[in-house]
N, CA and C of each residue as an Amber inpcrd file, in Angstrom:
protein
   429
  13.7220000 -10.3760000  -6.1230000  13.2420000  -9.5110000  -7.0690000
  13.2450000 -10.3440000  -8.4370000  14.0300000 -11.2440000  -8.5230000
  14.1750000 -11.9640000  -9.6490000  13.6430000 -13.5030000  -9.5410000
  13.0470000 -13.9730000 -10.5980000  12.5750000 -15.3280000 -10.6250000
  13.1870000 -16.0060000 -11.8520000  13.8520000 -17.1190000 -11.4440000
  14.3880000 -17.9060000 -12.6640000  13.5250000 -18.9870000 -12.9250000
  13.2490000 -19.1970000 -14.1740000  12.2990000 -20.1750000 -14.6820000
  12.8080000 -21.0140000 -15.7230000  12.7420000 -22.4240000 -15.5410000
  12.9210000 -23.3260000 -16.6850000  14.4690000 -23.5250000 -16.8730000
  14.6180000 -24.5870000 -17.6730000  15.9580000 -24.8350000 -18.1960000
  16.3220000 -23.9560000 -19.3920000  17.5260000 -24.0590000 -19.8260000
  18.0180000 -23.2900000 -20.9440000  17.3370000 -23.7270000 -22.2730000
  17.2990000 -24.9680000 -22.4550000  16.7230000 -25.4760000 -23.7570000
  15.8060000 -26.6210000 -23.5020000  14.7740000 -26.7900000 -24.2750000
  13.8510000 -27.7970000 -24.1830000  12.6030000 -27.6670000 -23.2130000
  12.6490000 -26.6870000 -22.4680000  11.5170000 -26.3430000 -21.5230000
  10.4470000 -25.7610000 -22.3650000   9.2540000 -25.6200000 -21.7700000
   8.1470000 -24.9510000 -22.4020000   8.5130000 -23.4120000 -22.6380000
   8.0850000 -22.9670000 -23.7370000   8.3940000 -21.5420000 -24.0340000
   8.0560000 -20.5650000 -22.9320000   7.0380000 -20.7930000 -22.2120000
   6.5730000 -19.8970000 -21.1340000   7.6480000 -19.9660000 -19.9680000
   8.5040000 -20.9490000 -19.8310000   9.3880000 -21.2060000 -18.7810000
  10.8080000 -20.9310000 -19.0830000  11.0840000 -20.3630000 -20.2220000
  12.3670000 -19.9750000 -20.5830000  12.7000000 -18.4780000 -20.3370000
  13.7550000 -18.1860000 -19.5480000  14.0360000 -16.8210000 -19.1710000
  13.7030000 -16.6600000 -17.6600000  13.6200000 -15.3910000 -17.4210000
  13.3570000 -14.9340000 -16.0330000  12.3950000 -13.8170000 -15.8800000
  11.8200000 -13.6550000 -14.8620000  10.8210000 -12.5080000 -14.6440000
  11.3080000 -11.7210000 -13.5170000  11.4870000 -10.5310000 -13.6800000
  11.8610000  -9.4760000 -12.6740000  10.6250000  -8.6390000 -12.2810000
  10.4670000  -8.7200000 -10.9840000   9.2670000  -7.8810000 -10.3310000
   9.9110000  -6.7660000  -9.4540000   9.8130000  -5.5410000  -9.8580000
  10.4900000  -4.3830000  -9.0600000   9.6520000  -4.3040000  -7.7210000
  10.4730000  -3.8140000  -6.6820000   9.8160000  -3.6390000  -5.4320000
   8.5050000  -2.7310000  -5.4890000   8.6210000  -1.7620000  -6.1530000
   7.5210000  -0.8160000  -6.2600000   6.1490000  -1.4440000  -6.7420000
   6.4200000  -2.4970000  -7.4530000   5.2460000  -3.3210000  -7.9990000
   4.4390000  -3.9280000  -6.8010000   5.3330000  -4.6210000  -5.9940000
   4.8040000  -5.2860000  -4.6680000   4.1750000  -4.1440000  -3.8380000
   4.8230000  -3.0310000  -3.6910000   4.3730000  -1.8520000  -2.8810000
   3.0180000  -1.4710000  -3.3670000   2.7490000  -1.3240000  -4.7240000
   1.5340000  -0.7660000  -5.1620000   0.4520000  -1.8990000  -5.0140000
   0.6810000  -3.1060000  -5.2540000  -0.2650000  -4.1620000  -5.0030000
  -0.7710000  -4.1740000  -3.5550000   0.2490000  -4.0730000  -2.6280000
  -0.0190000  -4.0400000  -1.3340000  -0.8360000  -2.8940000  -0.7930000
  -0.5470000  -1.7500000  -1.2490000  -1.2110000  -0.5640000  -0.9730000
  -2.5830000  -0.4820000  -1.5830000  -2.8810000  -0.9970000  -2.6720000
  -4.2130000  -1.0370000  -3.3130000  -5.0280000  -2.1350000  -2.4480000
  -4.4930000  -3.1700000  -2.2120000  -5.2080000  -4.2960000  -1.5140000
  -5.5210000  -3.7930000  -0.1000000  -4.7590000  -2.9990000   0.5390000
  -5.0110000  -2.5870000   1.8740000  -6.0880000  -1.4580000   1.7700000
  -6.1030000  -0.6490000   0.8650000  -7.1630000   0.3710000   0.6270000
  -8.5120000  -0.2720000   0.4500000  -8.6000000  -1.3400000  -0.1720000
  -9.8020000  -1.8890000  -0.5460000 -10.5990000  -2.5090000   0.6730000
  -9.8920000  -2.5860000   1.8020000 -10.6030000  -3.0910000   3.0250000
 -11.4810000  -1.9970000   3.6080000 -12.7650000  -2.3830000   3.9070000
 -13.6650000  -1.5160000   4.5520000 -13.1840000  -1.1720000   5.9300000
 -13.0790000   0.1000000   6.3950000 -12.6220000   0.5910000   7.5710000
 -11.2180000   1.2210000   7.6590000 -10.6200000   1.0820000   6.4360000
  -9.3040000   1.6780000   6.1500000  -9.5920000   3.0550000   5.3950000
  -9.3990000   4.0620000   6.2020000  -9.6250000   5.4810000   5.7770000
  -8.4740000   5.8100000   4.6940000  -7.2580000   5.6740000   5.1150000
  -6.0890000   6.0410000   4.3400000  -4.7970000   5.2870000   4.8360000
  -3.7950000   5.3920000   4.0000000  -2.5350000   4.8140000   4.3040000
  -1.5240000   5.9210000   4.5260000  -0.6400000   5.7300000   5.4310000
   0.3180000   6.8230000   5.8360000  -0.0680000   7.6310000   6.9940000
   0.9060000   8.4300000   7.5410000   0.6390000   9.3650000   8.6300000
  -0.0650000  10.5550000   8.1020000  -0.5400000  11.3660000   8.8770000
  -1.1990000  12.6490000   8.5530000  -0.2270000  13.5500000   7.7970000
   1.0570000  13.6000000   8.2410000   2.0200000  14.3810000   7.6690000
   2.4240000  13.9070000   6.3280000   2.5040000  12.5870000   6.1400000
   2.7990000  12.0070000   4.7830000   1.6580000  12.2760000   3.7900000
   0.4750000  12.1810000   4.3860000  -0.8150000  12.4790000   3.4270000
  -0.8310000  13.8530000   2.9960000  -0.4980000  14.7510000   3.9080000
  -0.6000000  16.2740000   3.5160000   0.5200000  16.6050000   2.6440000
   1.7310000  16.0610000   2.7300000   2.8120000  16.3150000   1.8390000
   2.5080000  15.7150000   0.4190000   1.8460000  14.5610000   0.4020000
   1.4010000  13.8810000  -0.7970000   0.5360000  14.7530000  -1.5230000
  -0.5540000  15.1840000  -0.7820000  -1.5130000  15.9820000  -1.5010000
  -0.9290000  17.3900000  -2.1820000   0.1280000  17.8920000  -1.5510000
   0.7540000  18.9600000  -2.1180000   1.4680000  18.6070000  -3.4020000
   2.1980000  17.4170000  -3.2770000   2.9660000  17.0230000  -4.5110000
   2.0550000  16.7160000  -5.5930000   0.8130000  16.0610000  -5.3260000
  -0.0420000  15.6780000  -6.3590000  -0.5370000  16.8560000  -7.2310000
  -0.6550000  18.0820000  -6.5930000  -1.1400000  19.4050000  -7.2720000
  -0.0610000  19.8140000  -8.3230000   1.2840000  19.4620000  -8.0860000
   2.3740000  19.9060000  -8.9520000   2.4240000  18.9440000 -10.0980000
   2.3440000  19.5390000 -11.4390000   2.2130000  18.5760000 -12.6480000
   3.4840000  17.7910000 -12.7890000   3.2850000  16.4810000 -12.9330000
   4.4000000  15.6350000 -13.1630000   5.0920000  15.0930000 -11.8000000
   4.7550000  15.5680000 -10.6640000   5.4490000  15.2650000  -9.5040000
   4.5310000  14.3160000  -8.6910000   5.1570000  13.4160000  -8.0180000
   4.3330000  12.5110000  -7.0990000   3.4690000  11.5760000  -7.8880000
   3.6590000  11.2510000  -9.1240000   2.9570000  10.2730000  -9.7840000
   3.0580000   8.9220000  -9.3090000   1.9870000   8.2180000  -9.0030000
   2.0310000   6.8840000  -8.4740000   2.4120000   6.7610000  -7.0430000
   2.7060000   7.9240000  -6.4020000   3.0570000   7.9630000  -4.9630000
   1.9490000   7.7440000  -4.0500000   0.8240000   8.0350000  -4.4790000
  -0.4020000   7.7690000  -3.6590000  -0.5880000   6.3520000  -3.3530000
  -0.3500000   5.3820000  -4.2830000  -0.5570000   4.0080000  -4.1150000
   0.5650000   3.4790000  -3.1950000   1.7500000   4.0890000  -3.0250000
   2.6990000   3.4590000  -2.2080000   2.9770000   4.2490000  -0.8530000
   2.2010000   5.3070000  -0.6750000   2.2720000   6.0550000   0.5690000
   1.8490000   5.0440000   1.7670000   2.6560000   4.9650000   2.7760000
   2.3950000   4.2180000   3.9450000   2.7880000   2.7230000   3.7680000
   3.3450000   2.4070000   2.7070000   3.6880000   1.0400000   2.4400000
   5.2310000   0.8100000   2.2980000   5.8250000  -0.0700000   2.9980000
   7.2080000  -0.4470000   2.9120000   7.2400000  -2.0540000   2.6470000
   8.2260000  -2.3400000   1.7920000   8.3200000  -3.7400000   1.3150000
   9.8260000  -4.2060000   1.4450000  10.0140000  -5.4240000   1.6420000
  11.2960000  -6.0580000   1.4610000  10.9990000  -7.2130000   0.6140000
  11.5520000  -7.3190000  -0.6700000  11.2150000  -8.3020000  -1.6900000
  12.3860000  -9.0500000  -2.0030000  12.2730000 -10.3810000  -1.9060000
  13.3580000 -11.2650000  -2.3350000  12.9490000 -12.0080000  -3.5510000
  13.6750000 -13.0670000  -4.0020000  13.4020000 -13.8580000  -5.0440000
  12.0320000 -14.5630000  -4.9450000  11.8550000 -15.1560000  -3.7160000
  10.6200000 -15.9620000  -3.3270000   9.6690000 -15.4200000  -2.4040000
  10.2600000 -14.4990000  -1.5540000   9.4050000 -13.9870000  -0.3670000
   9.3020000 -12.5950000  -0.3790000   8.3270000 -12.0830000   0.5270000
   8.1510000 -10.6250000   0.6570000   7.6560000 -10.2880000   2.0770000
   8.1430000  -9.2720000   2.6700000   7.6860000  -8.8230000   3.9460000
   7.1840000  -7.3830000   3.6920000   6.0210000  -7.0020000   4.3740000
   5.3160000  -5.7700000   4.0790000   4.9830000  -5.0840000   5.4120000
   5.3140000  -3.8550000   5.4810000   4.9740000  -2.8950000   6.5670000
   3.9800000  -1.8960000   6.0770000   2.7970000  -1.7270000   6.7660000
   1.8020000  -0.8060000   6.4350000   1.5300000   0.2550000   7.5940000
   1.1700000   1.4600000   7.1510000   0.7340000   2.3700000   8.2620000
  -0.5720000   2.9290000   7.8070000  -1.5260000   2.6570000   8.5860000
  -2.8960000   2.8260000   8.1370000  -3.6300000   3.9450000   9.0400000
  -4.6520000   4.4470000   8.6410000  -5.6580000   5.2480000   9.4220000
  -6.9560000   4.5510000   9.2760000  -7.6180000   4.2880000  10.3560000
  -8.8500000   3.6300000  10.4220000 -10.0140000   4.5010000  10.6730000
 -11.2820000   4.1080000  10.1140000 -12.4440000   5.0160000  10.4590000
 -12.9030000   4.7160000  11.8610000 -13.3990000   5.8130000  12.5230000
 -13.7940000   5.6380000  13.8350000 -15.0110000   4.7590000  13.8860000
 -15.0220000   3.9490000  14.8760000 -16.0010000   2.9550000  15.0820000
 -15.9510000   1.5770000  14.6500000 -14.8800000   1.3220000  13.8460000
 -14.5850000  -0.0190000  13.2580000 -13.7370000  -0.8260000  14.3440000
 -13.7730000  -2.0830000  14.3320000 -12.8740000  -2.8810000  15.1900000
 -11.5390000  -2.9170000  14.5670000 -10.5710000  -2.2640000  15.1850000
  -9.2070000  -2.1650000  14.6280000  -8.6050000  -3.5900000  14.4210000
  -8.6560000  -4.3760000  15.3670000  -8.1330000  -5.7850000  15.1690000
  -8.8860000  -6.5540000  13.9530000 -10.0740000  -6.2680000  13.8380000
 -10.7740000  -7.0100000  12.5710000 -10.3010000  -6.3960000  11.4030000
 -10.1660000  -5.0740000  11.2340000  -9.6400000  -4.3280000  10.1000000
  -8.2510000  -4.8740000   9.6750000  -7.4010000  -4.9490000  10.8180000
  -6.0190000  -5.3440000  10.5670000  -6.0040000  -6.7770000   9.9550000
  -6.7880000  -7.6550000  10.5870000  -6.8310000  -9.0620000  10.1320000
  -7.2570000  -9.1100000   8.6000000  -8.2610000  -8.2890000   8.2430000
  -8.7350000  -8.2820000   6.8540000  -7.8010000  -7.6530000   5.9940000
  -7.0730000  -6.6700000   6.3900000  -6.0000000  -6.0070000   5.5470000
  -4.9190000  -7.0800000   5.3230000  -4.4960000  -7.8790000   6.3390000
  -3.4090000  -8.7960000   6.2070000  -3.9760000  -9.8790000   5.1010000
  -5.1850000 -10.4100000   5.3050000  -5.6860000 -11.3590000   4.2820000
  -5.6180000 -10.8680000   2.9660000  -6.2640000  -9.6220000   2.7510000
  -6.2880000  -9.0670000   1.4580000  -4.9370000  -8.8290000   0.7230000
  -3.9430000  -8.3180000   1.6030000  -2.6280000  -8.0060000   1.1370000
  -1.9350000  -9.3050000   0.7570000  -1.9400000 -10.2710000   1.5590000
  -1.2050000 -11.5850000   1.3140000  -1.8990000 -12.2120000   0.1160000
  -3.1170000 -12.1930000  -0.0150000  -3.8040000 -12.9060000  -1.2300000
  -3.4000000 -12.1180000  -2.5470000  -3.3040000 -10.7720000  -2.4280000
  -3.1000000 -10.0190000  -3.7320000  -1.5860000 -10.2350000  -4.1120000
  -0.7570000 -10.1230000  -3.1630000   0.7030000 -10.1770000  -3.4230000
   1.0830000 -11.5990000  -3.9010000   0.6450000 -12.6090000  -3.2490000
   0.8500000 -13.8820000  -3.6560000   0.4250000 -14.2890000  -4.9570000
  -0.8310000 -13.9190000  -5.2940000  -1.6120000 -14.1380000  -6.4770000
  -0.9610000 -13.3840000  -7.7100000  -0.6580000 -12.1300000  -7.5920000
  -0.0590000 -11.2380000  -8.6220000   1.2210000 -11.2280000  -8.8120000
   2.1120000 -11.2420000  -7.6490000   3.5040000 -11.2370000  -7.7560000
   4.1940000 -12.6550000  -7.5260000   3.5050000 -13.6390000  -7.0430000
   3.9660000 -14.8420000  -6.9870000   5.0850000 -15.0870000  -5.8710000
   4.9030000 -14.0840000  -4.8180000   5.8520000 -14.1380000  -3.6970000
   5.1530000 -14.5700000  -2.4320000   5.9400000 -15.4980000  -1.7340000
   5.3550000 -15.9240000  -0.3950000   5.4700000 -14.7610000   0.5940000
   4.3120000 -14.1560000   0.9620000   4.3520000 -13.2030000   2.0900000
   4.5860000 -13.7540000   3.4460000   5.6830000 -13.4820000   4.0080000
   6.0910000 -14.0360000   5.2630000   5.5320000 -13.2220000   6.4500000
   5.2340000 -11.9410000   6.2070000   4.5640000 -11.1180000   7.3330000
   4.0480000  -9.8280000   6.7750000   2.9650000  -9.3630000   7.3880000
   2.4280000  -8.0280000   7.0920000   2.2390000  -7.3740000   8.4520000
   3.1460000  -6.4580000   8.7020000   3.1000000  -5.7010000   9.9090000
   2.2480000  -4.3560000   9.7300000   1.4030000  -4.0920000  10.5980000
   0.5150000  -2.9770000  10.4950000   0.5520000  -2.1080000  11.6260000
   0.8070000  -0.7920000  11.3400000   0.7630000   0.2730000  12.4860000
  -0.3930000   1.1520000  12.1110000  -1.2930000   1.2110000  13.2570000
  -2.4620000   2.1040000  13.0900000  -1.9340000   3.3830000  13.6940000
  -1.8200000   4.5470000  12.8530000  -1.2820000   5.7560000  13.2620000
  -2.3850000   6.6130000  13.5650000  -3.5370000   6.4890000  13.1710000
  -4.6220000   7.5150000  13.4490000  -6.0900000   6.8890000  13.3940000
  -7.0670000   7.5810000  13.8870000  -8.4680000   7.2340000  13.6590000
  -9.0610000   8.4110000  13.0530000  -9.8620000   8.2220000  11.9460000
 -10.5890000   9.3390000  11.2350000 -11.8870000   9.4870000  11.9490000
 -12.0940000  10.5340000  12.6300000 -13.3080000  10.9790000  13.2390000
 -14.4210000  11.4260000  12.2510000 -15.5690000  11.2430000  12.4690000
 -16.6560000  11.5210000  11.4040000 -16.6740000  12.9700000  11.0890000
 -16.3510000  13.8810000  12.1270000 -16.4520000  15.3460000  11.8130000
 -15.0770000  15.8700000  11.5430000 -14.1390000  15.1750000  11.3100000
 -12.7740000  15.7170000  11.0070000 -12.8020000  15.9250000   9.4190000
 -12.1940000  17.0810000   9.1270000 -11.9990000  17.2780000   7.6810000
 -10.7180000  16.7800000   7.2400000 -10.6230000  16.4290000   5.9800000
  -9.2080000  15.9700000   5.4190000  -8.4280000  17.2270000   5.3440000
  -7.2110000  16.9550000   5.4950000  -6.1410000  18.0680000   5.5860000
  -6.2850000  18.9330000   4.2240000  -6.4590000  18.2650000   3.2270000
  -6.4730000  18.8880000   1.8540000  -7.8170000  19.7110000   1.6650000
  -8.8610000  19.2210000   2.2370000 -10.0780000  19.8830000   2.2300000
 -10.0680000  21.1600000   2.9420000  -9.4650000  21.1780000   4.1020000
  -9.4080000  22.3820000   4.9880000  -8.5350000  23.4680000   4.2490000
  -7.4830000  22.9950000   3.8020000  -6.6090000  24.0290000   3.0200000
  -7.3790000  24.6820000   1.8020000  -8.0390000  23.8300000   1.0860000
  -8.9430000  24.4370000  -0.0570000  -9.9850000  25.3650000   0.3210000
 -10.7080000  25.1660000   1.5150000 -11.6880000  25.9020000   1.9690000
 -11.2910000  27.2200000   2.4290000 -10.0340000  27.3000000   3.0980000
  -9.4150000  28.5960000   3.5320000  -9.0050000  29.4990000   2.5420000
  -8.5950000  28.9980000   1.2510000  -8.2310000  29.8850000   0.1900000
  -9.2200000  30.8950000  -0.0140000
């Protein structure tokens, strides 16, 4: 989580001190990068998504949780390992989507957080069928 930079004295001003990157920052970067891949419908299991949609309706609760839902990280000073749980759209190649997710997540985390990503583990927990309603949409319609 901490990056030491430069010597105490005489180094370039930008290299004096240290930069701390919180785990949640890496979590959000990975989550957003994964969602940007075509074929990824959502992150997290159905239960986690439904609980998240309930929390999002409560003012002040669950802020920023959407970006980290379905994302687990272990972040060290120089490396990171990432676990993702995704839902894919029906009809896409799951192996192709998983490969693209890995590439996008690794690129984003390494570029933005400066951590060497040693692994991105992906669990596909569901497939979104074209005629399935979102859990939140169904609840709103029933009211």
